[in-house]
Amino acid sequence: MYDIENIRKDFPILGREVYGHPLVYFDNGATTQKPRCVVEAMTDEYYNVNANVHRGVHFLSQKATELHEAARETVRSFLNARSTSEIVFTRGTTESINLVASCFGEAFMHEGDEVILSEMEHHSNIVSWQLLQARKGIKIRVIPINDDGELMWDEYERLFNAHTRMVSVTHVSNVLGTVNSVRRVVDIAHDHGVPVLVDGAQSTPHFAVDMQAIGADFFAFSGHKIYGPTGIGVLYGKEQWFDRMPPYMGGGEMIQHVTFEHTTFNELPFKFEAGTPDYVASTGLARALDYVSRIGLDRIYAHEQDLTRYALERMGRIPGMRIFGHASEHDAVISFLVGHIHHLDMGTLLDRLGIAVRTGHHCAEPLMHRLGVEGTVRASFGLYNTREEVDVLVDGIERVAKMF
Ligand code: PLP
């Protein structure tokens, strides 16, 4: 039994009203709500433990360090990484991808070298590489998608050549809901001797990920999208790459010895963690990962798949409904437009009914160009959403459609 009633009680915000209506929160792709255990663990750390980590001999500093490093172990176990040396704390997926583009790019990419992205990438996995392009003159190649919103595999294979140095693709599209077979992406890239970065921002909240099964060289995700706090994320990376990459930023924590002439860097993963880390957020993230693991990601997946199928079926019957993304593996994200109703109008009017959806280009403008639209409305589901809430959304869309 998936105990949705009790699960919802863990999230106080779900009990609030918006404009006199019970909140229906369908903007989980942007960020998720936080369960009590996450907020309480962080409050407790601030009230009872707070001290800077890795630096103090005193009791509190050692306790805070223990919590921070225990959180790293929780992340390692969650990802099934081999070692905590492979787990770097960042501010989120964006920073993780920028770190790879910057440091891998610095070490291994030169003018004329190429990175392969896909047409469904979030801006964070495009612009990071464009910054490297401006600095080093690399080239960006793009895997096209078909009309169902799936990667075109033959085209992907054709993009490899002697200059290909990296493949960087999203695990799940934040617009189309497409679940990419990242194992296949990795196998093809590795056949060409090319490493792969997977953007796991939209996969980690919805189903279990296993670094040994995926085989990617780098994997990025954000705490706030998986019921954890804002301001913390993770970059997983194989030691063979991390060892050979230069640091991202300079400062405290990431050094061994400093003179004005020369600095030696700390061991992994600290080489990539300059400055005071958000050690309270790491505790919050660990509690969030414990929380989803306790419910069970397989059960969360089954619940959200049921919701997605139900929503697709009900929404598909609304006259004038256009749903974007029909991949055979479809995650808990539905992008749509109805007739000629502007996405902003739809979003604003749904909001008045207490329904929170996302509108706009979803930080994926190149994908919007491919779809031939300026923006869409996006409903994205989380572990606490219900079929009844989908009914409220469908009724809301029908009401808005009647107004136009
Ligand atoms: N990648 C994807 C696929 C996303 O959906 C997002 C956020 O929406 C990001 C990257 C960026 O995540 P963050 O803003 O947490 O760094």
PDB file of C-alpha atoms in Angstrom, residues 99-362:
ATOM      1  CA  LEU A  99      32.255  22.398 -12.932  1.00  0.00           C
ATOM      2  CA  VAL A 100      32.624  19.609 -15.478  1.00  0.00           C
ATOM      3  CA  ALA A 101      32.519  21.941 -18.484  1.00  0.00           C
ATOM      4  CA  SER A 102      35.096  24.200 -16.868  1.00  0.00           C
ATOM      5  CA  CYS A 103      37.514  21.697 -15.308  1.00  0.00           C
ATOM      6  CA  PHE A 104      37.195  18.804 -17.766  1.00  0.00           C
ATOM      7  CA  GLY A 105      37.256  21.391 -20.548  1.00  0.00           C
ATOM      8  CA  GLU A 106      40.403  22.946 -19.101  1.00  0.00           C
ATOM      9  CA  ALA A 107      42.216  19.627 -18.869  1.00  0.00           C
ATOM     10  CA  PHE A 108      41.015  17.734 -21.894  1.00  0.00           C
ATOM     11  CA  MET A 109      39.486  20.014 -24.534  1.00  0.00           C
ATOM     12  CA  HIS A 110      41.233  22.209 -27.059  1.00  0.00           C
ATOM     13  CA  GLU A 111      40.248  24.340 -30.010  1.00  0.00           C
ATOM     14  CA  GLY A 112      38.247  22.295 -32.495  1.00  0.00           C
ATOM     15  CA  ASP A 113      37.338  19.579 -29.960  1.00  0.00           C
ATOM     16  CA  GLU A 114      33.667  18.686 -29.712  1.00  0.00           C
ATOM     17  CA  VAL A 115      30.998  18.066 -27.103  1.00  0.00           C
ATOM     18  CA  ILE A 116      27.762  16.278 -28.012  1.00  0.00           C
ATOM     19  CA  LEU A 117      24.557  17.547 -26.371  1.00  0.00           C
ATOM     20  CA  SER A 118      20.930  16.811 -27.212  1.00  0.00           C
ATOM     21  CA  GLU A 119      18.133  18.967 -28.517  1.00  0.00           C
ATOM     22  CA  MET A 120      16.197  18.538 -25.255  1.00  0.00           C
ATOM     23  CA  GLU A 121      18.814  19.968 -22.883  1.00  0.00           C
ATOM     24  CA  HIS A 122      18.144  22.468 -20.120  1.00  0.00           C
ATOM     25  CA  HIS A 123      20.051  25.742 -20.565  1.00  0.00           C
ATOM     26  CA  SER A 124      22.447  24.720 -17.806  1.00  0.00           C
ATOM     27  CA  ASN A 125      23.713  21.930 -20.067  1.00  0.00           C
ATOM     28  CA  ILE A 126      24.034  24.242 -23.048  1.00  0.00           C
ATOM     29  CA  VAL A 127      25.339  27.549 -21.778  1.00  0.00           C
ATOM     30  CA  SER A 128      28.067  25.936 -19.629  1.00  0.00           C
ATOM     31  CA  TRP A 129      29.537  24.487 -22.822  1.00  0.00           C
ATOM     32  CA  GLN A 130      29.076  27.747 -24.698  1.00  0.00           C
ATOM     33  CA  LEU A 131      31.223  29.470 -22.056  1.00  0.00           C
ATOM     34  CA  LEU A 132      33.913  26.895 -22.775  1.00  0.00           C
ATOM     35  CA  GLN A 133      33.341  27.433 -26.476  1.00  0.00           C
ATOM     36  CA  ALA A 134      34.026  31.153 -26.028  1.00  0.00           C
ATOM     37  CA  ARG A 135      37.145  30.432 -23.979  1.00  0.00           C
ATOM     38  CA  LYS A 136      38.666  27.611 -25.986  1.00  0.00           C
ATOM     39  CA  GLY A 137      36.978  27.446 -29.379  1.00  0.00           C
ATOM     40  CA  ILE A 138      35.336  24.053 -28.886  1.00  0.00           C
ATOM     41  CA  LYS A 139      32.355  22.974 -31.003  1.00  0.00           C
ATOM     42  CA  ILE A 140      28.893  21.937 -29.836  1.00  0.00           C
ATOM     43  CA  ARG A 141      27.170  19.133 -31.756  1.00  0.00           C
ATOM     44  CA  VAL A 142      23.512  18.335 -31.133  1.00  0.00           C
ATOM     45  CA  ILE A 143      21.613  15.022 -31.161  1.00  0.00           C
ATOM     46  CA  PRO A 144      18.242  15.714 -32.804  1.00  0.00           C
ATOM     47  CA  ILE A 145      14.983  14.329 -31.417  1.00  0.00           C
ATOM     48  CA  ASN A 146      12.087  12.762 -33.306  1.00  0.00           C
ATOM     49  CA  ASP A 147       8.483  13.978 -33.178  1.00  0.00           C
ATOM     50  CA  ASP A 148       7.759  11.793 -30.159  1.00  0.00           C
ATOM     51  CA  GLY A 149      10.518  13.583 -28.284  1.00  0.00           C
ATOM     52  CA  GLU A 150      13.043  10.736 -28.318  1.00  0.00           C
ATOM     53  CA  LEU A 151      16.741  10.848 -29.157  1.00  0.00           C
ATOM     54  CA  MET A 152      17.535   9.867 -32.749  1.00  0.00           C
ATOM     55  CA  TRP A 153      20.085   7.137 -32.179  1.00  0.00           C
ATOM     56  CA  ASP A 154      21.450   6.869 -35.727  1.00  0.00           C
ATOM     57  CA  GLU A 155      22.077  10.601 -35.783  1.00  0.00           C
ATOM     58  CA  TYR A 156      23.777  10.348 -32.409  1.00  0.00           C
ATOM     59  CA  GLU A 157      26.203   7.730 -33.661  1.00  0.00           C
ATOM     60  CA  ARG A 158      26.983   9.831 -36.719  1.00  0.00           C
ATOM     61  CA  LEU A 159      28.091  12.793 -34.567  1.00  0.00           C
ATOM     62  CA  PHE A 160      31.224  11.058 -33.291  1.00  0.00           C
ATOM     63  CA  ASN A 161      34.556  11.815 -34.900  1.00  0.00           C
ATOM     64  CA  ALA A 162      38.204  12.129 -33.901  1.00  0.00           C
ATOM     65  CA  HIS A 163      37.492  15.450 -32.144  1.00  0.00           C
ATOM     66  CA  THR A 164      34.677  14.241 -29.866  1.00  0.00           C
ATOM     67  CA  ARG A 165      35.738  14.648 -26.233  1.00  0.00           C
ATOM     68  CA  MET A 166      32.509  14.555 -24.217  1.00  0.00           C
ATOM     69  CA  VAL A 167      28.815  13.638 -24.388  1.00  0.00           C
ATOM     70  CA  SER A 168      26.507  15.498 -22.017  1.00  0.00           C
ATOM     71  CA  VAL A 169      22.808  14.622 -21.969  1.00  0.00           C
ATOM     72  CA  THR A 170      19.848  14.777 -19.685  1.00  0.00           C
ATOM     73  CA  HIS A 171      18.474  11.615 -18.085  1.00  0.00           C
ATOM     74  CA  VAL A 172      14.893  12.923 -18.183  1.00  0.00           C
ATOM     75  CA  SER A 173      13.613  15.910 -20.178  1.00  0.00           C
ATOM     76  CA  ASN A 174      12.131  18.567 -17.901  1.00  0.00           C
ATOM     77  CA  VAL A 175       9.716  19.485 -20.715  1.00  0.00           C
ATOM     78  CA  LEU A 176       8.824  16.307 -22.586  1.00  0.00           C
ATOM     79  CA  GLY A 177       9.137  13.814 -19.763  1.00  0.00           C
ATOM     80  CA  THR A 178      11.240  11.608 -22.049  1.00  0.00           C
ATOM     81  CA  VAL A 179      13.379   9.144 -20.125  1.00  0.00           C
ATOM     82  CA  ASN A 180      16.548   8.719 -22.134  1.00  0.00           C
ATOM     83  CA  SER A 181      18.266   5.370 -22.154  1.00  0.00           C
ATOM     84  CA  VAL A 182      21.449   6.749 -20.668  1.00  0.00           C
ATOM     85  CA  ARG A 183      23.019   3.291 -20.558  1.00  0.00           C
ATOM     86  CA  ARG A 184      22.753   3.224 -24.334  1.00  0.00           C
ATOM     87  CA  VAL A 185      24.140   6.775 -24.591  1.00  0.00           C
ATOM     88  CA  VAL A 186      27.089   5.702 -22.423  1.00  0.00           C
ATOM     89  CA  ASP A 187      27.739   2.432 -24.292  1.00  0.00           C
ATOM     90  CA  ILE A 188      27.889   4.187 -27.643  1.00  0.00           C
ATOM     91  CA  ALA A 189      30.112   6.986 -26.287  1.00  0.00           C
ATOM     92  CA  HIS A 190      32.442   4.546 -24.535  1.00  0.00           C
ATOM     93  CA  ASP A 191      32.765   2.536 -27.764  1.00  0.00           C
ATOM     94  CA  HIS A 192      34.288   5.734 -29.146  1.00  0.00           C
ATOM     95  CA  GLY A 193      36.423   6.252 -26.032  1.00  0.00           C
ATOM     96  CA  VAL A 194      34.380   9.306 -25.000  1.00  0.00           C
ATOM     97  CA  PRO A 195      33.171  10.002 -21.433  1.00  0.00           C
ATOM     98  CA  VAL A 196      29.587  10.952 -20.580  1.00  0.00           C
ATOM     99  CA  LEU A 197      27.983  13.445 -18.206  1.00  0.00           C
ATOM    100  CA  VAL A 198      24.367  12.710 -17.275  1.00  0.00           C
ATOM    101  CA  ASP A 199      22.102  15.489 -15.984  1.00  0.00           C
ATOM    102  CA  GLY A 200      20.044  13.706 -13.345  1.00  0.00           C
ATOM    103  CA  ALA A 201      18.060  16.740 -12.127  1.00  0.00           C
ATOM    104  CA  GLN A 202      14.763  15.237 -13.295  1.00  0.00           C
ATOM    105  CA  SER A 203      15.471  11.536 -12.843  1.00  0.00           C
ATOM    106  CA  THR A 204      16.678  11.274  -9.233  1.00  0.00           C
ATOM    107  CA  PRO A 205      13.336  12.410  -7.720  1.00  0.00           C
ATOM    108  CA  HIS A 206      11.348   9.811  -9.655  1.00  0.00           C
ATOM    109  CA  PHE A 207      13.234   6.524  -9.886  1.00  0.00           C
ATOM    110  CA  ALA A 208      16.317   4.812  -8.520  1.00  0.00           C
ATOM    111  CA  VAL A 209      19.594   5.578 -10.258  1.00  0.00           C
ATOM    112  CA  ASP A 210      22.646   3.364  -9.994  1.00  0.00           C
ATOM    113  CA  MET A 211      26.038   4.633 -11.105  1.00  0.00           C
ATOM    114  CA  GLN A 212      27.345   1.108 -11.688  1.00  0.00           C
ATOM    115  CA  ALA A 213      24.355   0.241 -13.909  1.00  0.00           C
ATOM    116  CA  ILE A 214      24.411   3.530 -15.857  1.00  0.00           C
ATOM    117  CA  GLY A 215      28.182   3.597 -16.214  1.00  0.00           C
ATOM    118  CA  ALA A 216      28.330   7.377 -16.755  1.00  0.00           C
ATOM    119  CA  ASP A 217      31.562   9.182 -15.957  1.00  0.00           C
ATOM    120  CA  PHE A 218      29.770  12.126 -14.344  1.00  0.00           C
ATOM    121  CA  PHE A 219      26.266  12.525 -12.932  1.00  0.00           C
ATOM    122  CA  ALA A 220      24.667  15.711 -11.578  1.00  0.00           C
ATOM    123  CA  PHE A 221      21.574  16.349  -9.477  1.00  0.00           C
ATOM    124  CA  SER A 222      19.966  18.988  -7.230  1.00  0.00           C
ATOM    125  CA  GLY A 223      18.834  18.561  -3.630  1.00  0.00           C
ATOM    126  CA  HIS A 224      15.809  20.826  -3.910  1.00  0.00           C
ATOM    127  CA  LYS A 225      14.236  18.737  -6.681  1.00  0.00           C
ATOM    128  CA  ILE A 226      14.330  15.613  -4.520  1.00  0.00           C
ATOM    129  CA  TYR A 227      12.570  16.999  -1.419  1.00  0.00           C
ATOM    130  CA  GLY A 228      15.827  18.376   0.006  1.00  0.00           C
ATOM    131  CA  PRO A 229      16.919  21.941   0.684  1.00  0.00           C
ATOM    132  CA  THR A 230      17.881  24.560  -1.848  1.00  0.00           C
ATOM    133  CA  GLY A 231      21.512  25.477  -2.348  1.00  0.00           C
ATOM    134  CA  ILE A 232      22.937  21.969  -2.405  1.00  0.00           C
ATOM    135  CA  GLY A 233      23.528  19.470  -5.156  1.00  0.00           C
ATOM    136  CA  VAL A 234      25.896  16.749  -6.128  1.00  0.00           C
ATOM    137  CA  LEU A 235      28.437  16.005  -8.790  1.00  0.00           C
ATOM    138  CA  TYR A 236      29.372  12.352  -9.022  1.00  0.00           C
ATOM    139  CA  GLY A 237      32.535  11.726 -11.008  1.00  0.00           C
ATOM    140  CA  LYS A 238      34.821   8.781 -11.569  1.00  0.00           C
ATOM    141  CA  GLU A 239      38.127   9.232  -9.790  1.00  0.00           C
ATOM    142  CA  GLN A 240      40.060   8.583 -12.997  1.00  0.00           C
ATOM    143  CA  TRP A 241      38.665  11.910 -14.306  1.00  0.00           C
ATOM    144  CA  PHE A 242      38.470  13.888 -11.073  1.00  0.00           C
ATOM    145  CA  ASP A 243      42.131  13.081 -10.374  1.00  0.00           C
ATOM    146  CA  ARG A 244      43.229  14.616 -13.644  1.00  0.00           C
ATOM    147  CA  MET A 245      40.982  17.696 -13.567  1.00  0.00           C
ATOM    148  CA  PRO A 246      42.154  21.007 -12.101  1.00  0.00           C
ATOM    149  CA  PRO A 247      40.168  22.555  -9.216  1.00  0.00           C
ATOM    150  CA  TYR A 248      37.093  24.626  -9.985  1.00  0.00           C
ATOM    151  CA  MET A 249      37.593  27.419  -7.445  1.00  0.00           C
ATOM    152  CA  GLY A 250      40.428  28.322  -5.131  1.00  0.00           C
ATOM    153  CA  GLY A 251      40.116  28.918  -1.405  1.00  0.00           C
ATOM    154  CA  GLY A 252      39.968  27.189   1.945  1.00  0.00           C
ATOM    155  CA  GLU A 253      39.309  23.438   2.190  1.00  0.00           C
ATOM    156  CA  MET A 254      40.622  22.607  -1.275  1.00  0.00           C
ATOM    157  CA  ILE A 255      44.321  22.999  -0.456  1.00  0.00           C
ATOM    158  CA  GLN A 256      47.043  20.970   1.256  1.00  0.00           C
ATOM    159  CA  HIS A 257      49.759  23.640   1.527  1.00  0.00           C
ATOM    160  CA  VAL A 258      49.899  27.224   0.330  1.00  0.00           C
ATOM    161  CA  THR A 259      52.842  29.547  -0.172  1.00  0.00           C
ATOM    162  CA  PHE A 260      52.842  32.679  -2.286  1.00  0.00           C
ATOM    163  CA  GLU A 261      54.822  30.720  -4.867  1.00  0.00           C
ATOM    164  CA  HIS A 262      52.941  27.444  -4.959  1.00  0.00           C
ATOM    165  CA  THR A 263      49.876  25.576  -3.696  1.00  0.00           C
ATOM    166  CA  THR A 264      49.257  21.858  -3.460  1.00  0.00           C
ATOM    167  CA  PHE A 265      45.668  20.701  -3.601  1.00  0.00           C
ATOM    168  CA  ASN A 266      43.659  18.592  -1.213  1.00  0.00           C
ATOM    169  CA  GLU A 267      42.645  15.019  -1.967  1.00  0.00           C
ATOM    170  CA  LEU A 268      39.316  14.101  -3.554  1.00  0.00           C
ATOM    171  CA  PRO A 269      36.599  15.174  -3.214  1.00  0.00           C
ATOM    172  CA  PHE A 270      37.770  18.251  -1.253  1.00  0.00           C
ATOM    173  CA  LYS A 271      39.858  19.507  -4.188  1.00  0.00           C
ATOM    174  CA  PHE A 272      36.575  20.622  -5.754  1.00  0.00           C
ATOM    175  CA  GLU A 273      34.995  22.089  -2.615  1.00  0.00           C
ATOM    176  CA  ALA A 274      36.552  25.485  -1.980  1.00  0.00           C
ATOM    177  CA  GLY A 275      35.262  27.468   0.979  1.00  0.00           C
ATOM    178  CA  THR A 276      32.802  26.645   3.735  1.00  0.00           C
ATOM    179  CA  PRO A 277      30.341  24.110   2.351  1.00  0.00           C
ATOM    180  CA  ASP A 278      26.628  24.275   3.100  1.00  0.00           C
ATOM    181  CA  TYR A 279      27.028  21.647   5.793  1.00  0.00           C
ATOM    182  CA  VAL A 280      23.490  22.141   7.115  1.00  0.00           C
ATOM    183  CA  ALA A 281      22.015  21.631   3.663  1.00  0.00           C
ATOM    184  CA  SER A 282      24.041  18.434   3.245  1.00  0.00           C
ATOM    185  CA  THR A 283      22.314  17.102   6.372  1.00  0.00           C
ATOM    186  CA  GLY A 284      18.953  18.145   4.915  1.00  0.00           C
ATOM    187  CA  LEU A 285      19.786  16.433   1.629  1.00  0.00           C
ATOM    188  CA  ALA A 286      20.749  13.230   3.419  1.00  0.00           C
ATOM    189  CA  ARG A 287      17.434  13.235   5.318  1.00  0.00           C
ATOM    190  CA  ALA A 288      15.574  13.769   2.021  1.00  0.00           C
ATOM    191  CA  LEU A 289      17.377  10.834   0.410  1.00  0.00           C
ATOM    192  CA  ASP A 290      16.604   8.720   3.485  1.00  0.00           C
ATOM    193  CA  TYR A 291      12.985   9.820   3.207  1.00  0.00           C
ATOM    194  CA  VAL A 292      12.501   8.780  -0.437  1.00  0.00           C
ATOM    195  CA  SER A 293      14.476   5.589   0.168  1.00  0.00           C
ATOM    196  CA  ARG A 294      12.247   4.726   3.121  1.00  0.00           C
ATOM    197  CA  ILE A 295       9.109   5.096   1.003  1.00  0.00           C
ATOM    198  CA  GLY A 296      10.953   3.262  -1.770  1.00  0.00           C
ATOM    199  CA  LEU A 297      11.801   4.746  -5.145  1.00  0.00           C
ATOM    200  CA  ASP A 298      10.177   1.775  -6.883  1.00  0.00           C
ATOM    201  CA  ARG A 299       6.904   2.582  -5.148  1.00  0.00           C
ATOM    202  CA  ILE A 300       7.259   6.299  -5.827  1.00  0.00           C
ATOM    203  CA  TYR A 301       7.859   5.460  -9.486  1.00  0.00           C
ATOM    204  CA  ALA A 302       4.794   3.213  -9.656  1.00  0.00           C
ATOM    205  CA  HIS A 303       2.627   5.855  -7.975  1.00  0.00           C
ATOM    206  CA  GLU A 304       3.802   8.651 -10.266  1.00  0.00           C
ATOM    207  CA  GLN A 305       3.504   6.479 -13.373  1.00  0.00           C
ATOM    208  CA  ASP A 306      -0.091   5.769 -12.428  1.00  0.00           C
ATOM    209  CA  LEU A 307      -0.742   9.499 -11.992  1.00  0.00           C
ATOM    210  CA  THR A 308       0.957  10.313 -15.296  1.00  0.00           C
ATOM    211  CA  ARG A 309      -1.023   7.720 -17.246  1.00  0.00           C
ATOM    212  CA  TYR A 310      -4.242   8.892 -15.612  1.00  0.00           C
ATOM    213  CA  ALA A 311      -3.469  12.548 -16.349  1.00  0.00           C
ATOM    214  CA  LEU A 312      -2.446  11.839 -19.956  1.00  0.00           C
ATOM    215  CA  GLU A 313      -5.646   9.880 -20.502  1.00  0.00           C
ATOM    216  CA  ARG A 314      -7.923  12.538 -18.939  1.00  0.00           C
ATOM    217  CA  MET A 315      -6.138  15.519 -20.446  1.00  0.00           C
ATOM    218  CA  GLY A 316      -6.034  13.842 -23.861  1.00  0.00           C
ATOM    219  CA  ARG A 317      -9.835  14.044 -23.959  1.00  0.00           C
ATOM    220  CA  ILE A 318      -9.940  17.848 -23.550  1.00  0.00           C
ATOM    221  CA  PRO A 319     -10.835  19.443 -26.920  1.00  0.00           C
ATOM    222  CA  GLY A 320      -7.916  21.329 -28.473  1.00  0.00           C
ATOM    223  CA  MET A 321      -5.370  19.698 -26.130  1.00  0.00           C
ATOM    224  CA  ARG A 322      -1.819  19.362 -27.503  1.00  0.00           C
ATOM    225  CA  ILE A 323       0.560  17.340 -25.390  1.00  0.00           C
ATOM    226  CA  PHE A 324       4.277  17.624 -26.134  1.00  0.00           C
ATOM    227  CA  GLY A 325       6.325  14.470 -25.743  1.00  0.00           C
ATOM    228  CA  HIS A 326       5.128  10.955 -26.497  1.00  0.00           C
ATOM    229  CA  ALA A 327       8.189   8.924 -25.677  1.00  0.00           C
ATOM    230  CA  SER A 328       7.656   5.264 -24.897  1.00  0.00           C
ATOM    231  CA  GLU A 329       9.266   5.895 -21.496  1.00  0.00           C
ATOM    232  CA  HIS A 330       7.534   8.968 -20.096  1.00  0.00           C
ATOM    233  CA  ASP A 331       8.235  10.426 -16.684  1.00  0.00           C
ATOM    234  CA  ALA A 332       5.928  12.443 -14.422  1.00  0.00           C
ATOM    235  CA  VAL A 333       6.016  15.623 -16.515  1.00  0.00           C
ATOM    236  CA  ILE A 334       3.297  16.766 -18.921  1.00  0.00           C
ATOM    237  CA  SER A 335       3.760  19.798 -21.168  1.00  0.00           C
ATOM    238  CA  PHE A 336       0.711  21.058 -22.996  1.00  0.00           C
ATOM    239  CA  LEU A 337      -1.147  23.833 -24.772  1.00  0.00           C
ATOM    240  CA  VAL A 338      -4.882  24.107 -25.355  1.00  0.00           C
ATOM    241  CA  GLY A 339      -6.141  25.622 -28.597  1.00  0.00           C
ATOM    242  CA  HIS A 340      -4.780  29.122 -28.991  1.00  0.00           C
ATOM    243  CA  ILE A 341      -4.723  29.891 -25.285  1.00  0.00           C
ATOM    244  CA  HIS A 342      -1.408  31.463 -24.357  1.00  0.00           C
ATOM    245  CA  HIS A 343       0.569  29.420 -21.814  1.00  0.00           C
ATOM    246  CA  LEU A 344       0.812  32.434 -19.503  1.00  0.00           C
ATOM    247  CA  ASP A 345      -2.955  32.966 -19.532  1.00  0.00           C
ATOM    248  CA  MET A 346      -3.537  29.297 -18.789  1.00  0.00           C
ATOM    249  CA  GLY A 347      -0.986  29.320 -15.948  1.00  0.00           C
ATOM    250  CA  THR A 348      -2.319  32.533 -14.434  1.00  0.00           C
ATOM    251  CA  LEU A 349      -5.932  31.385 -14.477  1.00  0.00           C
ATOM    252  CA  LEU A 350      -5.083  27.948 -13.082  1.00  0.00           C
ATOM    253  CA  ASP A 351      -3.185  29.711 -10.309  1.00  0.00           C
ATOM    254  CA  ARG A 352      -6.399  31.543  -9.357  1.00  0.00           C
ATOM    255  CA  LEU A 353      -7.904  28.109  -8.811  1.00  0.00           C
ATOM    256  CA  GLY A 354      -5.060  27.167  -6.482  1.00  0.00           C
ATOM    257  CA  ILE A 355      -3.227  25.068  -9.078  1.00  0.00           C
ATOM    258  CA  ALA A 356       0.517  25.715  -9.364  1.00  0.00           C
ATOM    259  CA  VAL A 357       1.907  24.839 -12.796  1.00  0.00           C
ATOM    260  CA  ARG A 358       4.916  26.150 -14.690  1.00  0.00           C
ATOM    261  CA  THR A 359       4.630  28.206 -17.853  1.00  0.00           C
ATOM    262  CA  GLY A 360       7.168  29.423 -20.375  1.00  0.00           C
ATOM    263  CA  HIS A 361      10.182  27.920 -22.112  1.00  0.00           C
ATOM    264  CA  HIS A 362      11.283  25.916 -19.043  1.00  0.00           C
TER     265      HIS A 362
END
